[in-house]
mmCIF file of C-alpha atoms in Angstrom:
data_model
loop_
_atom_site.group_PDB
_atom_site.id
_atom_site.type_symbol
_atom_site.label_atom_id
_atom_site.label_comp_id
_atom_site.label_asym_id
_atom_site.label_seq_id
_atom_site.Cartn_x
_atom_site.Cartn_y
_atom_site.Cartn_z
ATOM 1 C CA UNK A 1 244.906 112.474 52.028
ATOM 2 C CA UNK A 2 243.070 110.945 49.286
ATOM 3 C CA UNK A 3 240.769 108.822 52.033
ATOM 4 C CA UNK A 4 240.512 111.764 54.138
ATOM 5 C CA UNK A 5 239.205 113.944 50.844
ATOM 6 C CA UNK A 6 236.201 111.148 50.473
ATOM 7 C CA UNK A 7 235.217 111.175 53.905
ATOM 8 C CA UNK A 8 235.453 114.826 54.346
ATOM 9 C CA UNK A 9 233.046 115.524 50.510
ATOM 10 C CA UNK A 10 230.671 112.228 51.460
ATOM 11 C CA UNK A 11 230.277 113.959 54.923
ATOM 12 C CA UNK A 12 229.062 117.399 53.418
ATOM 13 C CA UNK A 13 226.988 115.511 50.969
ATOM 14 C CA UNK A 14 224.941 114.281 53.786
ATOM 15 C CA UNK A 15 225.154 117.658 55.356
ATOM 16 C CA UNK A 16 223.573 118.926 52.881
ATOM 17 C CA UNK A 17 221.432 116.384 51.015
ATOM 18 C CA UNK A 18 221.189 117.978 47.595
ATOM 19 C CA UNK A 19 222.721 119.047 45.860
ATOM 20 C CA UNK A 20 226.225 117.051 45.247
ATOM 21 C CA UNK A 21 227.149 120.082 43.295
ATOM 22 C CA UNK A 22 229.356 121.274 46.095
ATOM 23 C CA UNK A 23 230.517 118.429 46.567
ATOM 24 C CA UNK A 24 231.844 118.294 43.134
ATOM 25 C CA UNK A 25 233.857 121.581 43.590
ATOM 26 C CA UNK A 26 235.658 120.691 46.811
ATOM 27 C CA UNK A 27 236.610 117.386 45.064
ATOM 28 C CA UNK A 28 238.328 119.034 41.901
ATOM 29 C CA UNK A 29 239.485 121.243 44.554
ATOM 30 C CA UNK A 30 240.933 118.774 46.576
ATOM 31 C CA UNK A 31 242.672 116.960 43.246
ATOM 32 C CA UNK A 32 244.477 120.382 42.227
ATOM 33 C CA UNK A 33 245.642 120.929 45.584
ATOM 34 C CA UNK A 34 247.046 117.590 45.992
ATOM 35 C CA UNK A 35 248.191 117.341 43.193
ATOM 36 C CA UNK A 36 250.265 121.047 43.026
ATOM 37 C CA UNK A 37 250.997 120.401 47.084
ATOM 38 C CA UNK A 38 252.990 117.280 46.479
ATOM 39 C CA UNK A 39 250.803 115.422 48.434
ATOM 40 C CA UNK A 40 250.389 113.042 45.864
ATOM 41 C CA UNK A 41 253.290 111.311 44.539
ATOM 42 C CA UNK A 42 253.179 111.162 40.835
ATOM 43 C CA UNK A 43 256.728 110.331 40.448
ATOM 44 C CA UNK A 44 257.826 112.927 38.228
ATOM 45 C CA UNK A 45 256.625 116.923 38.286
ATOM 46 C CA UNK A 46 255.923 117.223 34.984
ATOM 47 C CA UNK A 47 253.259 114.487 34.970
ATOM 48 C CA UNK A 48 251.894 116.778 37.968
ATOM 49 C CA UNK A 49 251.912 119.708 36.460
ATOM 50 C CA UNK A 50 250.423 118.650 33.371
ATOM 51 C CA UNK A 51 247.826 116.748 35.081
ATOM 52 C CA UNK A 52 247.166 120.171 37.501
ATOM 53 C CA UNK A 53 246.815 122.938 34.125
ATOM 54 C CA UNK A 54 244.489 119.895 32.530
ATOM 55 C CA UNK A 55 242.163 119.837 35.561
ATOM 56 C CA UNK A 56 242.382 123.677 35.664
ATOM 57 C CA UNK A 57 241.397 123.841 32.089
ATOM 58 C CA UNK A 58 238.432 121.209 33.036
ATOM 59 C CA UNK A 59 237.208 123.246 36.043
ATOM 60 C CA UNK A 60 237.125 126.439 33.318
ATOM 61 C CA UNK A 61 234.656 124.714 31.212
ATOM 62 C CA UNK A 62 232.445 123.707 33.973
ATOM 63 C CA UNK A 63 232.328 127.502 35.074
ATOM 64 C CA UNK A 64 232.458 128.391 31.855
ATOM 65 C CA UNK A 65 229.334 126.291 31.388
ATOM 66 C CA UNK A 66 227.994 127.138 34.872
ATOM 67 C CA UNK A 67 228.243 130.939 33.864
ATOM 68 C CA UNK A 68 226.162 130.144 30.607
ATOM 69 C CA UNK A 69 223.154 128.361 32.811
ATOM 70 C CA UNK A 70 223.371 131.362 35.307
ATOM 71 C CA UNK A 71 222.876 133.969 32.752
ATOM 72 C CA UNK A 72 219.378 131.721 31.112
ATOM 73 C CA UNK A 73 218.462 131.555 35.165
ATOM 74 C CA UNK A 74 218.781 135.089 35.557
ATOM 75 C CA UNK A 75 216.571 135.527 32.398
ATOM 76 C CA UNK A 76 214.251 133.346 33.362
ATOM 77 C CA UNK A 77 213.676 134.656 37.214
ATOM 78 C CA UNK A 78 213.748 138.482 35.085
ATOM 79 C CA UNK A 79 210.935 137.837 32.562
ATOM 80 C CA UNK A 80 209.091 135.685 34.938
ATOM 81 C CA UNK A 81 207.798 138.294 36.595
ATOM 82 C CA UNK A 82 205.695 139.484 33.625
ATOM 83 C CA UNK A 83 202.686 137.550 32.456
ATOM 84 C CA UNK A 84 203.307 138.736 28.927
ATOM 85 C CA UNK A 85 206.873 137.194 28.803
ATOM 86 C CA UNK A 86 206.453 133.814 30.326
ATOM 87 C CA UNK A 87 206.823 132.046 27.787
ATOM 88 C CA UNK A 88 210.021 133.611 26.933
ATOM 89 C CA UNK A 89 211.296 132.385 31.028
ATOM 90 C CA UNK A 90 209.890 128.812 30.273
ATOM 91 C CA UNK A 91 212.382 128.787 27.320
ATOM 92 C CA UNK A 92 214.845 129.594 29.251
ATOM 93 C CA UNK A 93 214.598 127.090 31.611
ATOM 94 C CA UNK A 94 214.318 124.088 28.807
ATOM 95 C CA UNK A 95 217.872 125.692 27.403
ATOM 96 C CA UNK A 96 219.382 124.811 30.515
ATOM 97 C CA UNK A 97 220.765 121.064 30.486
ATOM 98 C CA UNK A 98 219.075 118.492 32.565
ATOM 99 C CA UNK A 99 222.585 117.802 34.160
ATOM 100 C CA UNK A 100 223.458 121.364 35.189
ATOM 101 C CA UNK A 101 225.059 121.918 38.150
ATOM 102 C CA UNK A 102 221.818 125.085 38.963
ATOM 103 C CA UNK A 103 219.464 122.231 38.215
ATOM 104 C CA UNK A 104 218.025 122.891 41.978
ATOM 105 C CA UNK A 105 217.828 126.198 40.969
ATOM 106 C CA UNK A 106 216.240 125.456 37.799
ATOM 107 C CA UNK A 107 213.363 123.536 39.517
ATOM 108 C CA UNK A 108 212.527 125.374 42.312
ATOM 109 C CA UNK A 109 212.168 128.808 39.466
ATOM 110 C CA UNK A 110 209.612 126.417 37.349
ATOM 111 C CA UNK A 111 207.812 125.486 40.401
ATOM 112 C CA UNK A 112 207.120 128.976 41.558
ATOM 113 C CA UNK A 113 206.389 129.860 38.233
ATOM 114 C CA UNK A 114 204.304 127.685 36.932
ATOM 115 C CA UNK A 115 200.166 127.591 37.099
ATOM 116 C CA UNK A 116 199.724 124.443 39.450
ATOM 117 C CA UNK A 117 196.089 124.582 37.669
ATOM 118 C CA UNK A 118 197.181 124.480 34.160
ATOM 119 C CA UNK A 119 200.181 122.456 34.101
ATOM 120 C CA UNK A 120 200.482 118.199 33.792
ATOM 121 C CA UNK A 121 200.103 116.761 37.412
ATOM 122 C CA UNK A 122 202.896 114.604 37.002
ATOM 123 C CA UNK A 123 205.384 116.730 35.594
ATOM 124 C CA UNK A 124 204.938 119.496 38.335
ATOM 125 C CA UNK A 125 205.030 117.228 41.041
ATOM 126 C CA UNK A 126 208.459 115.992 39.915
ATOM 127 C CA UNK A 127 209.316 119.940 39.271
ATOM 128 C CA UNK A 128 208.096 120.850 42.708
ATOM 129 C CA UNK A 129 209.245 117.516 44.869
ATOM 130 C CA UNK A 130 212.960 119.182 43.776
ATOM 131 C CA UNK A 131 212.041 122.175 44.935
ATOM 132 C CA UNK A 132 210.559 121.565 47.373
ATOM 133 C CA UNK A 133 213.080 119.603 48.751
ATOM 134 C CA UNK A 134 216.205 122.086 48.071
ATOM 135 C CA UNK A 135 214.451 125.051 48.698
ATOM 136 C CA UNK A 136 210.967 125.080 50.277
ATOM 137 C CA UNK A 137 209.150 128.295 49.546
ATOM 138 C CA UNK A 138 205.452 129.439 50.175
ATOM 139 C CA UNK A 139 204.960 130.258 46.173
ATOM 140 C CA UNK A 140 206.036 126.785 45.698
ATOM 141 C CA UNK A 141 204.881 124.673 48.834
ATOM 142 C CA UNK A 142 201.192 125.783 47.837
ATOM 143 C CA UNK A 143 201.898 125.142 44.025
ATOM 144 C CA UNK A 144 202.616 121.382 45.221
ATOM 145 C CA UNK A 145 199.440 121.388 47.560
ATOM 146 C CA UNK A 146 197.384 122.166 44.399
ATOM 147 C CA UNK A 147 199.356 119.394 42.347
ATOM 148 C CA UNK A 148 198.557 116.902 45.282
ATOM 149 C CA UNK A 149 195.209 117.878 45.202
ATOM 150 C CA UNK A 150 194.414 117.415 41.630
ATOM 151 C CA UNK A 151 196.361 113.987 41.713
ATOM 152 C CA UNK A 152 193.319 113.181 44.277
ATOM 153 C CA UNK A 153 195.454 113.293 47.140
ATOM 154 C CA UNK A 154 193.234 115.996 49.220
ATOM 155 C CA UNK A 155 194.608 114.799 52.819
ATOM 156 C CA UNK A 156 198.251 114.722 51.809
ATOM 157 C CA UNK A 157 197.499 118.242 50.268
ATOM 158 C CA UNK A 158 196.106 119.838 53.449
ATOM 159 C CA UNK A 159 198.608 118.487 55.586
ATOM 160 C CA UNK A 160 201.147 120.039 53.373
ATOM 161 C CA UNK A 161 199.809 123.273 53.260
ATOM 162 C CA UNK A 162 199.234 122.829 57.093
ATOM 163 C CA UNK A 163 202.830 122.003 57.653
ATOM 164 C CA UNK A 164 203.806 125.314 55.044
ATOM 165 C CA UNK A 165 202.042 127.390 57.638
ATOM 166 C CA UNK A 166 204.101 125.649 60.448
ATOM 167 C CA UNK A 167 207.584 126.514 58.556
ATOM 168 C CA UNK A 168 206.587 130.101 57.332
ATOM 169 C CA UNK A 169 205.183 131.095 61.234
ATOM 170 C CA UNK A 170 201.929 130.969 60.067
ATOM 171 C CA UNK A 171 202.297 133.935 57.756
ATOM 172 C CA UNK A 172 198.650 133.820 56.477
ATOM 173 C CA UNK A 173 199.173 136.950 54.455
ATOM 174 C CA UNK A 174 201.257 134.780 52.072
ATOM 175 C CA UNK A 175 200.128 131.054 52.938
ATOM 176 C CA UNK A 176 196.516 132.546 52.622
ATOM 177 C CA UNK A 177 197.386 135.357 49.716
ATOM 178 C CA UNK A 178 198.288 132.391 47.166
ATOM 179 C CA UNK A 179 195.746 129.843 48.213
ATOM 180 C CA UNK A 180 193.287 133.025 47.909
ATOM 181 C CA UNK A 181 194.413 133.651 44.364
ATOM 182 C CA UNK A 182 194.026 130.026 43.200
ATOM 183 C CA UNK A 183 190.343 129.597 45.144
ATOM 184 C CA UNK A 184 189.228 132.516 43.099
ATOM 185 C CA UNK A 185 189.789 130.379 39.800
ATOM 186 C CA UNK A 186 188.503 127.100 40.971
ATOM 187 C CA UNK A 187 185.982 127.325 43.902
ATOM 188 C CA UNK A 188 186.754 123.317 44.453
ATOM 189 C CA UNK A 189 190.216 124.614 46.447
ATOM 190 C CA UNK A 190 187.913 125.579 48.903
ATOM 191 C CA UNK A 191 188.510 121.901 50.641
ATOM 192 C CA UNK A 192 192.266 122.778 50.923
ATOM 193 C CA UNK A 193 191.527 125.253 54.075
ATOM 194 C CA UNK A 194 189.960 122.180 56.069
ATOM 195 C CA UNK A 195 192.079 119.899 58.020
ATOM 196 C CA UNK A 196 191.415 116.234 57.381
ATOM 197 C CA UNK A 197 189.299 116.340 60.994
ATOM 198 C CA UNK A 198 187.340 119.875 59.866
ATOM 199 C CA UNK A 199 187.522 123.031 59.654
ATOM 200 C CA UNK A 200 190.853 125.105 60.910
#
């Protein structure tokens, strides 16, 4: 059972790349339910049942924790709408734990949030590599374009934003809508609407 358990989480995890927080779940879940099926021999039932209500109690404080981290999320992704209150969101996000299990979460919010012209290169490429990665959006696939861009990697950052337009259809009026927005502050974007070859 316990082999089978491995195989079955280590399978998912390569399902789904990132994150192993799934993972994590279906292996305390696994542990209770061996543990409470009789599947694994302990020996003696009260060593089982102590060990199941002290897993139990373990698998509270991670929700219990996981609940906390939703509730600053939920802030953040609330006031982060409103220009006024970002720095409230950005506070948010720094009082959630590097190790939480919405860290995904966590990065692909800053990425989208953040002002790819304003922020440290190297900090929102990490950010936005996450995010990019978990959960690709348009908000954040040109954020990371920009980033590229101002790291001087122009040709990476076209082909990006090239490849965004692949995975979104080609929806210009949000591909083009955020570039737009960005050009308007710094005229120098203007090279991210040219494929490496010329124009588009």
């Amino acid at each position: 059972t316990w082999t089978i358990s491995v195989f079955v989480i280590l399978g998912l995890h390569a399902l789904i790349e990132y994150p192993l927080s799934y993972a994590y779940f279906l292996g305390l879940l696994t542990v209770v339910t061996s543990i409470s099926g009789g599947s694994w021999r302990v020996g003696r039932r009260l060593t089982a049942t102590a060990l199941t209500i002290g897993l139990a109690a373990w698998g509270g404080l991670v929700l219990a924790e996981l609940h906390r981290d939703y509730q600053l999320l939920e802030f953040a992704l609330a006031t982060g709408k409103r220009q006024a209150q970002l720095p409230q969101a950005k506070s948010a996000l720094l009082d959630i734990p590097p190790g939480s299990l919405l860290s995904p979460w966590v990065a692909t919010t800053a990425c989208v949030s953040l002002d790819p012209l304003q922020v440290s290169v190297s900090d929102g490429l990490a950010v936005c590599g996450v995010a990019m990665h978990f959960a690709p959006t348009i908000e954040s696939g040109v954020n990371a374009a920009v980033l590229k861009w101002r790291a001087g990697l122009t040709d990476e950052a076209r082909d990006s934003l090239h490849r965004l337009r692949i995975a979104t259809g080609y929806d210009r009026g949000g591909v083009e809508r955020r570039l737009d927005g960005l050009i308007l502050r710094d005229e120098k974007l203007v090279v991210l609407r040219q494929k490496q070859n010329g124009p588009e």
